[in-house]
Short mmCIF file of N, CA and C in Angstrom, two decimals:
data_model
loop_
_atom_site.label_atom_id
_atom_site.label_comp_id
_atom_site.label_asym_id
_atom_site.label_seq_id
_atom_site.Cartn_x
_atom_site.Cartn_y
_atom_site.Cartn_z
N UNK A 1 4.92 -20.49 56.87
CA UNK A 1 5.10 -19.28 56.06
C UNK A 1 5.87 -19.59 54.78
N UNK A 2 6.90 -20.38 54.84
CA UNK A 2 7.70 -20.67 53.64
C UNK A 2 6.90 -21.53 52.65
N UNK A 3 6.02 -22.40 53.20
CA UNK A 3 5.21 -23.23 52.31
C UNK A 3 4.22 -22.36 51.50
N UNK A 4 3.61 -21.38 52.14
CA UNK A 4 2.69 -20.49 51.44
C UNK A 4 3.45 -19.69 50.37
N UNK A 5 4.65 -19.27 50.65
CA UNK A 5 5.46 -18.52 49.70
C UNK A 5 5.74 -19.36 48.45
N UNK A 6 6.02 -20.65 48.61
CA UNK A 6 6.30 -21.53 47.48
C UNK A 6 5.05 -21.74 46.60
N UNK A 7 3.90 -21.71 47.22
CA UNK A 7 2.66 -21.88 46.47
C UNK A 7 2.32 -20.61 45.70
N UNK A 8 2.53 -19.45 46.29
CA UNK A 8 2.15 -18.21 45.63
C UNK A 8 3.22 -17.69 44.68
N UNK A 9 4.44 -18.17 44.75
CA UNK A 9 5.49 -17.73 43.85
C UNK A 9 5.17 -18.05 42.39
N UNK A 10 4.74 -19.26 42.04
CA UNK A 10 4.36 -19.52 40.65
C UNK A 10 3.19 -18.65 40.19
N UNK A 11 2.24 -18.39 41.06
CA UNK A 11 1.12 -17.52 40.68
C UNK A 11 1.61 -16.10 40.42
N UNK A 12 2.54 -15.63 41.24
CA UNK A 12 3.12 -14.30 41.04
C UNK A 12 3.91 -14.25 39.73
N UNK A 13 4.67 -15.29 39.47
CA UNK A 13 5.44 -15.34 38.23
C UNK A 13 4.52 -15.35 37.00
N UNK A 14 3.44 -16.09 37.07
CA UNK A 14 2.47 -16.12 35.96
C UNK A 14 1.86 -14.74 35.76
N UNK A 15 1.51 -14.08 36.85
CA UNK A 15 0.91 -12.74 36.75
C UNK A 15 1.87 -11.75 36.12
N UNK A 16 3.13 -11.79 36.53
CA UNK A 16 4.14 -10.89 35.96
C UNK A 16 4.34 -11.21 34.47
N UNK A 17 4.36 -12.50 34.12
CA UNK A 17 4.53 -12.90 32.72
C UNK A 17 3.37 -12.40 31.86
N UNK A 18 2.14 -12.54 32.35
CA UNK A 18 0.97 -12.07 31.60
C UNK A 18 1.01 -10.56 31.44
N UNK A 19 1.38 -9.85 32.49
CA UNK A 19 1.50 -8.40 32.42
C UNK A 19 2.57 -8.01 31.40
N UNK A 20 3.70 -8.69 31.40
CA UNK A 20 4.77 -8.42 30.44
C UNK A 20 4.32 -8.66 29.02
N UNK A 21 3.60 -9.76 28.78
CA UNK A 21 3.09 -10.04 27.44
C UNK A 21 2.09 -8.98 26.98
N UNK A 22 1.26 -8.52 27.90
CA UNK A 22 0.28 -7.48 27.56
C UNK A 22 0.98 -6.19 27.17
N UNK A 23 2.04 -5.83 27.88
CA UNK A 23 2.79 -4.61 27.57
C UNK A 23 3.47 -4.74 26.21
N UNK A 24 4.08 -5.89 25.95
CA UNK A 24 4.73 -6.11 24.65
C UNK A 24 3.71 -6.07 23.52
N UNK A 25 2.56 -6.71 23.70
CA UNK A 25 1.53 -6.72 22.66
C UNK A 25 1.05 -5.30 22.37
N UNK A 26 0.78 -4.53 23.42
CA UNK A 26 0.29 -3.15 23.23
C UNK A 26 1.34 -2.29 22.53
N UNK A 27 2.61 -2.46 22.89
CA UNK A 27 3.69 -1.71 22.26
C UNK A 27 3.79 -2.06 20.77
N UNK A 28 3.68 -3.34 20.45
CA UNK A 28 3.74 -3.76 19.05
C UNK A 28 2.56 -3.22 18.24
N UNK A 29 1.37 -3.22 18.82
CA UNK A 29 0.19 -2.69 18.14
C UNK A 29 0.36 -1.19 17.89
N UNK A 30 0.85 -0.47 18.89
CA UNK A 30 1.05 0.98 18.72
C UNK A 30 2.11 1.25 17.65
N UNK A 31 3.16 0.45 17.63
CA UNK A 31 4.22 0.64 16.63
C UNK A 31 3.69 0.33 15.23
N UNK A 32 2.90 -0.72 15.09
CA UNK A 32 2.32 -1.06 13.79
C UNK A 32 1.39 0.04 13.31
N UNK A 33 0.57 0.59 14.20
CA UNK A 33 -0.32 1.70 13.83
C UNK A 33 0.50 2.89 13.34
N UNK A 34 1.60 3.18 14.04
CA UNK A 34 2.46 4.29 13.63
C UNK A 34 3.05 4.05 12.25
N UNK A 35 3.54 2.82 12.00
CA UNK A 35 4.15 2.51 10.71
C UNK A 35 3.14 2.62 9.57
N UNK A 36 1.92 2.17 9.79
CA UNK A 36 0.89 2.25 8.75
C UNK A 36 0.55 3.71 8.47
N UNK A 37 0.37 4.52 9.52
CA UNK A 37 0.06 5.94 9.32
C UNK A 37 1.21 6.65 8.64
N UNK A 38 2.44 6.31 9.02
CA UNK A 38 3.62 6.91 8.41
C UNK A 38 3.70 6.54 6.93
N UNK A 39 3.47 5.27 6.61
CA UNK A 39 3.54 4.81 5.22
C UNK A 39 2.44 5.43 4.38
N UNK A 40 1.26 5.59 4.96
CA UNK A 40 0.13 6.15 4.21
C UNK A 40 0.39 7.60 3.82
N UNK A 41 1.29 8.26 4.53
CA UNK A 41 1.61 9.64 4.21
C UNK A 41 2.68 9.78 3.15
N UNK A 42 3.32 8.71 2.76
CA UNK A 42 4.39 8.76 1.77
C UNK A 42 3.84 8.35 0.40
N UNK A 43 4.11 9.19 -0.59
CA UNK A 43 3.53 8.94 -1.91
C UNK A 43 3.90 7.56 -2.45
N UNK A 44 5.14 7.14 -2.28
CA UNK A 44 5.56 5.85 -2.84
C UNK A 44 4.77 4.68 -2.24
N UNK A 45 4.37 4.80 -0.98
CA UNK A 45 3.61 3.73 -0.33
C UNK A 45 2.11 3.80 -0.64
N UNK A 46 1.63 4.96 -1.03
CA UNK A 46 0.19 5.13 -1.27
C UNK A 46 -0.31 4.22 -2.40
N UNK A 47 0.56 3.90 -3.36
CA UNK A 47 0.16 3.05 -4.47
C UNK A 47 -0.21 1.65 -3.99
N UNK A 48 0.58 1.12 -3.05
CA UNK A 48 0.27 -0.21 -2.52
C UNK A 48 -1.08 -0.21 -1.82
N UNK A 49 -1.34 0.84 -1.03
CA UNK A 49 -2.63 0.94 -0.34
C UNK A 49 -3.77 0.98 -1.36
N UNK A 50 -3.58 1.73 -2.44
CA UNK A 50 -4.64 1.84 -3.44
C UNK A 50 -4.86 0.51 -4.17
N UNK A 51 -3.79 -0.15 -4.59
CA UNK A 51 -3.93 -1.40 -5.35
C UNK A 51 -4.57 -2.50 -4.51
N UNK A 52 -4.33 -2.48 -3.22
CA UNK A 52 -4.93 -3.53 -2.39
C UNK A 52 -6.33 -3.17 -1.88
N UNK A 53 -6.78 -1.96 -2.20
CA UNK A 53 -8.10 -1.51 -1.72
C UNK A 53 -9.26 -2.21 -2.42
N UNK A 54 -9.02 -2.78 -3.59
CA UNK A 54 -10.09 -3.42 -4.34
C UNK A 54 -10.79 -2.50 -5.33
N UNK A 55 -10.50 -1.21 -5.29
CA UNK A 55 -11.16 -0.26 -6.20
C UNK A 55 -10.81 -0.54 -7.65
N UNK A 56 -9.57 -0.88 -7.93
CA UNK A 56 -9.17 -1.15 -9.31
C UNK A 56 -9.95 -2.35 -9.85
N UNK A 57 -10.11 -3.37 -9.03
CA UNK A 57 -10.85 -4.57 -9.46
C UNK A 57 -12.33 -4.27 -9.69
N UNK A 58 -12.88 -3.36 -8.88
CA UNK A 58 -14.31 -3.03 -9.02
C UNK A 58 -14.60 -2.14 -10.22
N UNK A 59 -13.61 -1.35 -10.64
CA UNK A 59 -13.86 -0.36 -11.69
C UNK A 59 -13.17 -0.67 -13.02
N UNK A 60 -12.52 -1.80 -13.12
CA UNK A 60 -11.93 -2.22 -14.39
C UNK A 60 -12.32 -3.66 -14.66
N UNK A 61 -12.22 -4.03 -15.91
CA UNK A 61 -12.51 -5.41 -16.30
C UNK A 61 -11.20 -6.16 -16.46
N UNK A 62 -11.18 -7.46 -16.18
CA UNK A 62 -9.96 -8.23 -16.42
C UNK A 62 -9.53 -8.08 -17.88
N UNK A 63 -8.25 -7.94 -18.07
CA UNK A 63 -7.70 -7.79 -19.42
C UNK A 63 -7.50 -6.35 -19.85
N UNK A 64 -8.13 -5.39 -19.15
CA UNK A 64 -7.93 -3.99 -19.48
C UNK A 64 -6.55 -3.54 -19.00
N UNK A 65 -5.86 -2.78 -19.82
CA UNK A 65 -4.52 -2.31 -19.47
C UNK A 65 -4.62 -1.19 -18.42
N UNK A 66 -3.85 -1.34 -17.36
CA UNK A 66 -3.77 -0.33 -16.31
C UNK A 66 -2.30 0.03 -16.12
N UNK A 67 -1.97 1.31 -16.24
CA UNK A 67 -0.60 1.78 -16.03
C UNK A 67 -0.56 2.47 -14.67
N UNK A 68 0.34 2.02 -13.82
CA UNK A 68 0.56 2.65 -12.52
C UNK A 68 1.78 3.55 -12.67
N UNK A 69 1.57 4.86 -12.59
CA UNK A 69 2.65 5.83 -12.73
C UNK A 69 3.22 6.06 -11.34
N UNK A 70 4.30 5.36 -11.02
CA UNK A 70 4.85 5.29 -9.67
C UNK A 70 6.23 5.96 -9.62
N UNK A 71 6.44 6.88 -8.67
CA UNK A 71 7.73 7.58 -8.60
C UNK A 71 8.88 6.72 -8.09
N UNK A 72 8.60 5.59 -7.51
CA UNK A 72 9.65 4.76 -6.92
C UNK A 72 9.96 5.19 -5.50
N UNK A 73 10.78 4.39 -4.83
CA UNK A 73 11.16 4.68 -3.45
C UNK A 73 12.51 5.38 -3.48
N UNK A 74 12.57 6.67 -3.13
CA UNK A 74 13.80 7.45 -3.29
C UNK A 74 14.97 6.95 -2.45
N UNK A 75 14.71 6.41 -1.27
CA UNK A 75 15.81 5.95 -0.41
C UNK A 75 16.57 4.80 -1.05
N UNK A 76 15.96 4.11 -1.97
CA UNK A 76 16.60 2.97 -2.62
C UNK A 76 16.86 3.28 -4.09
N UNK A 77 17.16 4.52 -4.39
CA UNK A 77 17.37 4.94 -5.76
C UNK A 77 18.53 4.24 -6.44
N UNK A 78 19.49 3.75 -5.66
CA UNK A 78 20.64 3.07 -6.27
C UNK A 78 20.21 1.77 -6.94
N UNK A 79 19.02 1.29 -6.66
CA UNK A 79 18.51 0.08 -7.30
C UNK A 79 17.75 0.40 -8.59
N UNK A 80 17.73 1.65 -8.97
CA UNK A 80 16.95 2.04 -10.13
C UNK A 80 15.53 2.36 -9.70
N UNK A 81 14.57 2.05 -10.52
CA UNK A 81 13.16 2.33 -10.21
C UNK A 81 12.64 1.23 -9.30
N UNK A 82 12.86 1.38 -8.00
CA UNK A 82 12.50 0.35 -7.02
C UNK A 82 11.04 0.50 -6.60
N UNK A 83 10.23 -0.51 -6.93
CA UNK A 83 8.80 -0.48 -6.60
C UNK A 83 8.32 -1.85 -6.11
N UNK A 84 9.20 -2.62 -5.50
CA UNK A 84 8.86 -4.00 -5.10
C UNK A 84 7.59 -4.13 -4.28
N UNK A 85 7.36 -3.28 -3.27
CA UNK A 85 6.11 -3.44 -2.51
C UNK A 85 4.86 -3.31 -3.40
N UNK A 86 4.89 -2.39 -4.33
CA UNK A 86 3.75 -2.19 -5.23
C UNK A 86 3.65 -3.35 -6.22
N UNK A 87 4.79 -3.89 -6.64
CA UNK A 87 4.78 -5.03 -7.57
C UNK A 87 4.06 -6.23 -6.95
N UNK A 88 4.16 -6.38 -5.64
CA UNK A 88 3.48 -7.47 -4.96
C UNK A 88 1.98 -7.40 -5.22
N UNK A 89 1.39 -6.22 -5.05
CA UNK A 89 -0.05 -6.06 -5.26
C UNK A 89 -0.41 -6.10 -6.74
N UNK A 90 0.49 -5.62 -7.60
CA UNK A 90 0.26 -5.72 -9.05
C UNK A 90 0.25 -7.19 -9.48
N UNK A 91 1.13 -8.00 -8.89
CA UNK A 91 1.16 -9.43 -9.21
C UNK A 91 -0.14 -10.11 -8.79
N UNK A 92 -0.67 -9.70 -7.64
CA UNK A 92 -1.95 -10.26 -7.19
C UNK A 92 -3.07 -9.91 -8.17
N UNK A 93 -3.06 -8.68 -8.66
CA UNK A 93 -4.06 -8.28 -9.65
C UNK A 93 -3.85 -9.02 -10.97
N UNK A 94 -2.60 -9.22 -11.34
CA UNK A 94 -2.30 -9.97 -12.57
C UNK A 94 -2.84 -11.39 -12.47
N UNK A 95 -2.71 -12.00 -11.30
CA UNK A 95 -3.23 -13.35 -11.09
C UNK A 95 -4.75 -13.40 -11.25
N UNK A 96 -5.39 -12.26 -11.07
CA UNK A 96 -6.85 -12.18 -11.22
C UNK A 96 -7.26 -11.67 -12.60
N UNK A 97 -6.31 -11.62 -13.53
CA UNK A 97 -6.63 -11.31 -14.90
C UNK A 97 -6.43 -9.87 -15.33
N UNK A 98 -5.87 -9.02 -14.47
CA UNK A 98 -5.67 -7.61 -14.82
C UNK A 98 -4.26 -7.40 -15.36
N UNK A 99 -4.15 -6.58 -16.40
CA UNK A 99 -2.84 -6.23 -16.96
C UNK A 99 -2.36 -4.95 -16.28
N UNK A 100 -1.36 -5.06 -15.42
CA UNK A 100 -0.86 -3.91 -14.67
C UNK A 100 0.60 -3.68 -15.03
N UNK A 101 0.91 -2.47 -15.48
CA UNK A 101 2.27 -2.07 -15.81
C UNK A 101 2.65 -0.95 -14.87
N UNK A 102 3.80 -1.09 -14.20
CA UNK A 102 4.29 -0.05 -13.30
C UNK A 102 5.46 0.64 -14.00
N UNK A 103 5.39 1.97 -14.07
CA UNK A 103 6.47 2.71 -14.71
C UNK A 103 6.69 4.04 -14.01
N UNK A 104 7.90 4.61 -14.17
CA UNK A 104 8.17 5.92 -13.55
C UNK A 104 7.46 7.04 -14.29
N UNK A 105 7.25 8.17 -13.61
CA UNK A 105 6.58 9.31 -14.26
C UNK A 105 7.33 9.83 -15.48
N UNK A 106 8.65 9.62 -15.52
CA UNK A 106 9.45 10.14 -16.64
C UNK A 106 9.25 9.33 -17.92
N UNK A 107 8.73 8.11 -17.82
CA UNK A 107 8.53 7.27 -19.00
C UNK A 107 7.28 7.71 -19.75
N UNK A 108 7.34 7.58 -21.05
CA UNK A 108 6.16 7.89 -21.87
C UNK A 108 5.10 6.81 -21.64
N UNK A 109 3.86 7.23 -21.57
CA UNK A 109 2.78 6.27 -21.39
C UNK A 109 2.65 5.40 -22.63
N UNK A 110 2.35 4.13 -22.44
CA UNK A 110 2.14 3.27 -23.61
C UNK A 110 0.97 3.80 -24.44
N UNK A 111 0.92 3.39 -25.66
CA UNK A 111 -0.15 3.84 -26.55
C UNK A 111 -1.50 3.42 -25.98
N UNK A 112 -2.29 4.40 -25.69
CA UNK A 112 -3.68 4.21 -25.24
C UNK A 112 -3.90 3.15 -24.18
N UNK A 113 -3.31 3.33 -22.97
CA UNK A 113 -3.72 2.43 -21.89
C UNK A 113 -5.17 2.76 -21.55
N UNK A 114 -5.88 1.81 -21.05
CA UNK A 114 -7.29 2.04 -20.73
C UNK A 114 -7.43 2.86 -19.44
N UNK A 115 -6.58 2.56 -18.45
CA UNK A 115 -6.65 3.25 -17.17
C UNK A 115 -5.26 3.61 -16.68
N UNK A 116 -5.20 4.67 -15.84
CA UNK A 116 -3.95 5.12 -15.23
C UNK A 116 -4.21 5.28 -13.74
N UNK A 117 -3.25 4.81 -12.91
CA UNK A 117 -3.31 5.02 -11.47
C UNK A 117 -2.18 5.98 -11.11
N UNK A 118 -2.53 7.03 -10.37
CA UNK A 118 -1.53 8.00 -9.91
C UNK A 118 -1.95 8.52 -8.54
N UNK A 119 -0.96 8.91 -7.74
CA UNK A 119 -1.22 9.41 -6.39
C UNK A 119 -0.54 10.76 -6.16
N UNK A 120 -1.10 11.54 -5.29
CA UNK A 120 -0.53 12.80 -4.78
C UNK A 120 0.01 13.68 -5.88
N UNK A 121 1.29 14.08 -5.75
CA UNK A 121 1.92 14.99 -6.70
C UNK A 121 1.97 14.42 -8.11
N UNK A 122 2.17 13.12 -8.22
CA UNK A 122 2.20 12.50 -9.55
C UNK A 122 0.84 12.62 -10.21
N UNK A 123 -0.22 12.46 -9.44
CA UNK A 123 -1.58 12.59 -9.99
C UNK A 123 -1.82 14.01 -10.49
N UNK A 124 -1.39 15.00 -9.73
CA UNK A 124 -1.57 16.40 -10.14
C UNK A 124 -0.79 16.69 -11.43
N UNK A 125 0.45 16.17 -11.50
CA UNK A 125 1.25 16.37 -12.72
C UNK A 125 0.60 15.68 -13.92
N UNK A 126 0.11 14.46 -13.70
CA UNK A 126 -0.53 13.73 -14.80
C UNK A 126 -1.76 14.48 -15.31
N UNK A 127 -2.54 15.02 -14.40
CA UNK A 127 -3.74 15.75 -14.81
C UNK A 127 -3.39 17.04 -15.55
N UNK A 128 -2.31 17.70 -15.15
CA UNK A 128 -1.94 18.93 -15.87
C UNK A 128 -1.34 18.60 -17.24
N UNK A 129 -0.60 17.49 -17.35
CA UNK A 129 0.00 17.11 -18.63
C UNK A 129 -1.03 16.48 -19.58
N UNK A 130 -2.02 15.81 -19.00
CA UNK A 130 -3.05 15.13 -19.80
C UNK A 130 -4.43 15.56 -19.29
N UNK A 131 -4.87 16.76 -19.64
CA UNK A 131 -6.13 17.30 -19.09
C UNK A 131 -7.37 16.49 -19.45
N UNK A 132 -7.25 15.57 -20.40
CA UNK A 132 -8.42 14.78 -20.78
C UNK A 132 -8.57 13.52 -19.93
N UNK A 133 -7.64 13.27 -19.00
CA UNK A 133 -7.81 12.13 -18.08
C UNK A 133 -9.07 12.36 -17.27
N UNK A 134 -9.86 11.32 -17.10
CA UNK A 134 -11.12 11.45 -16.35
C UNK A 134 -11.03 10.57 -15.11
N UNK A 135 -11.28 11.15 -13.95
CA UNK A 135 -11.25 10.40 -12.69
C UNK A 135 -12.41 9.41 -12.65
N UNK A 136 -12.09 8.15 -12.40
CA UNK A 136 -13.11 7.10 -12.29
C UNK A 136 -13.46 6.89 -10.82
N UNK A 137 -12.42 6.75 -9.98
CA UNK A 137 -12.62 6.57 -8.55
C UNK A 137 -11.35 6.99 -7.83
N UNK A 138 -11.50 7.34 -6.56
CA UNK A 138 -10.34 7.77 -5.77
C UNK A 138 -10.43 7.19 -4.37
N UNK A 139 -9.26 7.05 -3.77
CA UNK A 139 -9.17 6.64 -2.38
C UNK A 139 -8.02 7.43 -1.78
N UNK A 140 -8.35 8.33 -0.87
CA UNK A 140 -7.31 9.19 -0.32
C UNK A 140 -6.67 10.02 -1.43
N UNK A 141 -5.34 10.05 -1.47
CA UNK A 141 -4.66 10.86 -2.48
C UNK A 141 -4.48 10.17 -3.83
N UNK A 142 -4.98 8.96 -3.97
CA UNK A 142 -4.78 8.19 -5.21
C UNK A 142 -6.06 8.14 -6.03
N UNK A 143 -5.86 8.05 -7.34
CA UNK A 143 -7.01 7.97 -8.21
C UNK A 143 -6.79 7.00 -9.35
N UNK A 144 -7.89 6.44 -9.82
CA UNK A 144 -7.91 5.62 -11.03
C UNK A 144 -8.54 6.50 -12.09
N UNK A 145 -7.78 6.74 -13.16
CA UNK A 145 -8.22 7.64 -14.22
C UNK A 145 -8.47 6.84 -15.50
N UNK A 146 -9.48 7.25 -16.25
CA UNK A 146 -9.74 6.64 -17.56
C UNK A 146 -8.96 7.47 -18.59
N UNK A 147 -8.22 6.74 -19.40
CA UNK A 147 -7.45 7.37 -20.46
C UNK A 147 -8.39 7.81 -21.56
N UNK A 148 -8.11 8.96 -22.20
CA UNK A 148 -8.99 9.42 -23.28
C UNK A 148 -9.14 8.35 -24.36
N UNK A 149 -10.36 8.09 -24.72
CA UNK A 149 -10.64 7.09 -25.74
C UNK A 149 -10.62 5.67 -25.21
N UNK A 150 -10.29 5.49 -23.91
CA UNK A 150 -10.20 4.15 -23.35
C UNK A 150 -11.51 3.66 -22.84
#
């Protein structure tokens, strides 16, 4: 009886370990899904989702000026206009030949940018302040707008 117990103990331990790993993996997947859904609902994070979607690359030519009107992350307001997550995707686009400028909604738009990216409330404000902006493409609450004359 004791010999059989010694043989089945490692098998039992392996089974418990596999079950534990499966539980941890499922918990991590559920947490990641929650974080993505939570981030997608926040205006400051929506810009990153839009820039990495590929829509900007499909609807603009390399070298065209694109202004991203980004409100910043309010929880980190002590850092000024904090937009580091979005800058990551803007840098990727820059590496592919796109001119991307990120600025707060309070800043004046540069003279005649070709395109403007805005999301949620910022997009609504931009459209009311600049009624001649023309929507080129949208993904969720974000849009790529053509600047008048651009």
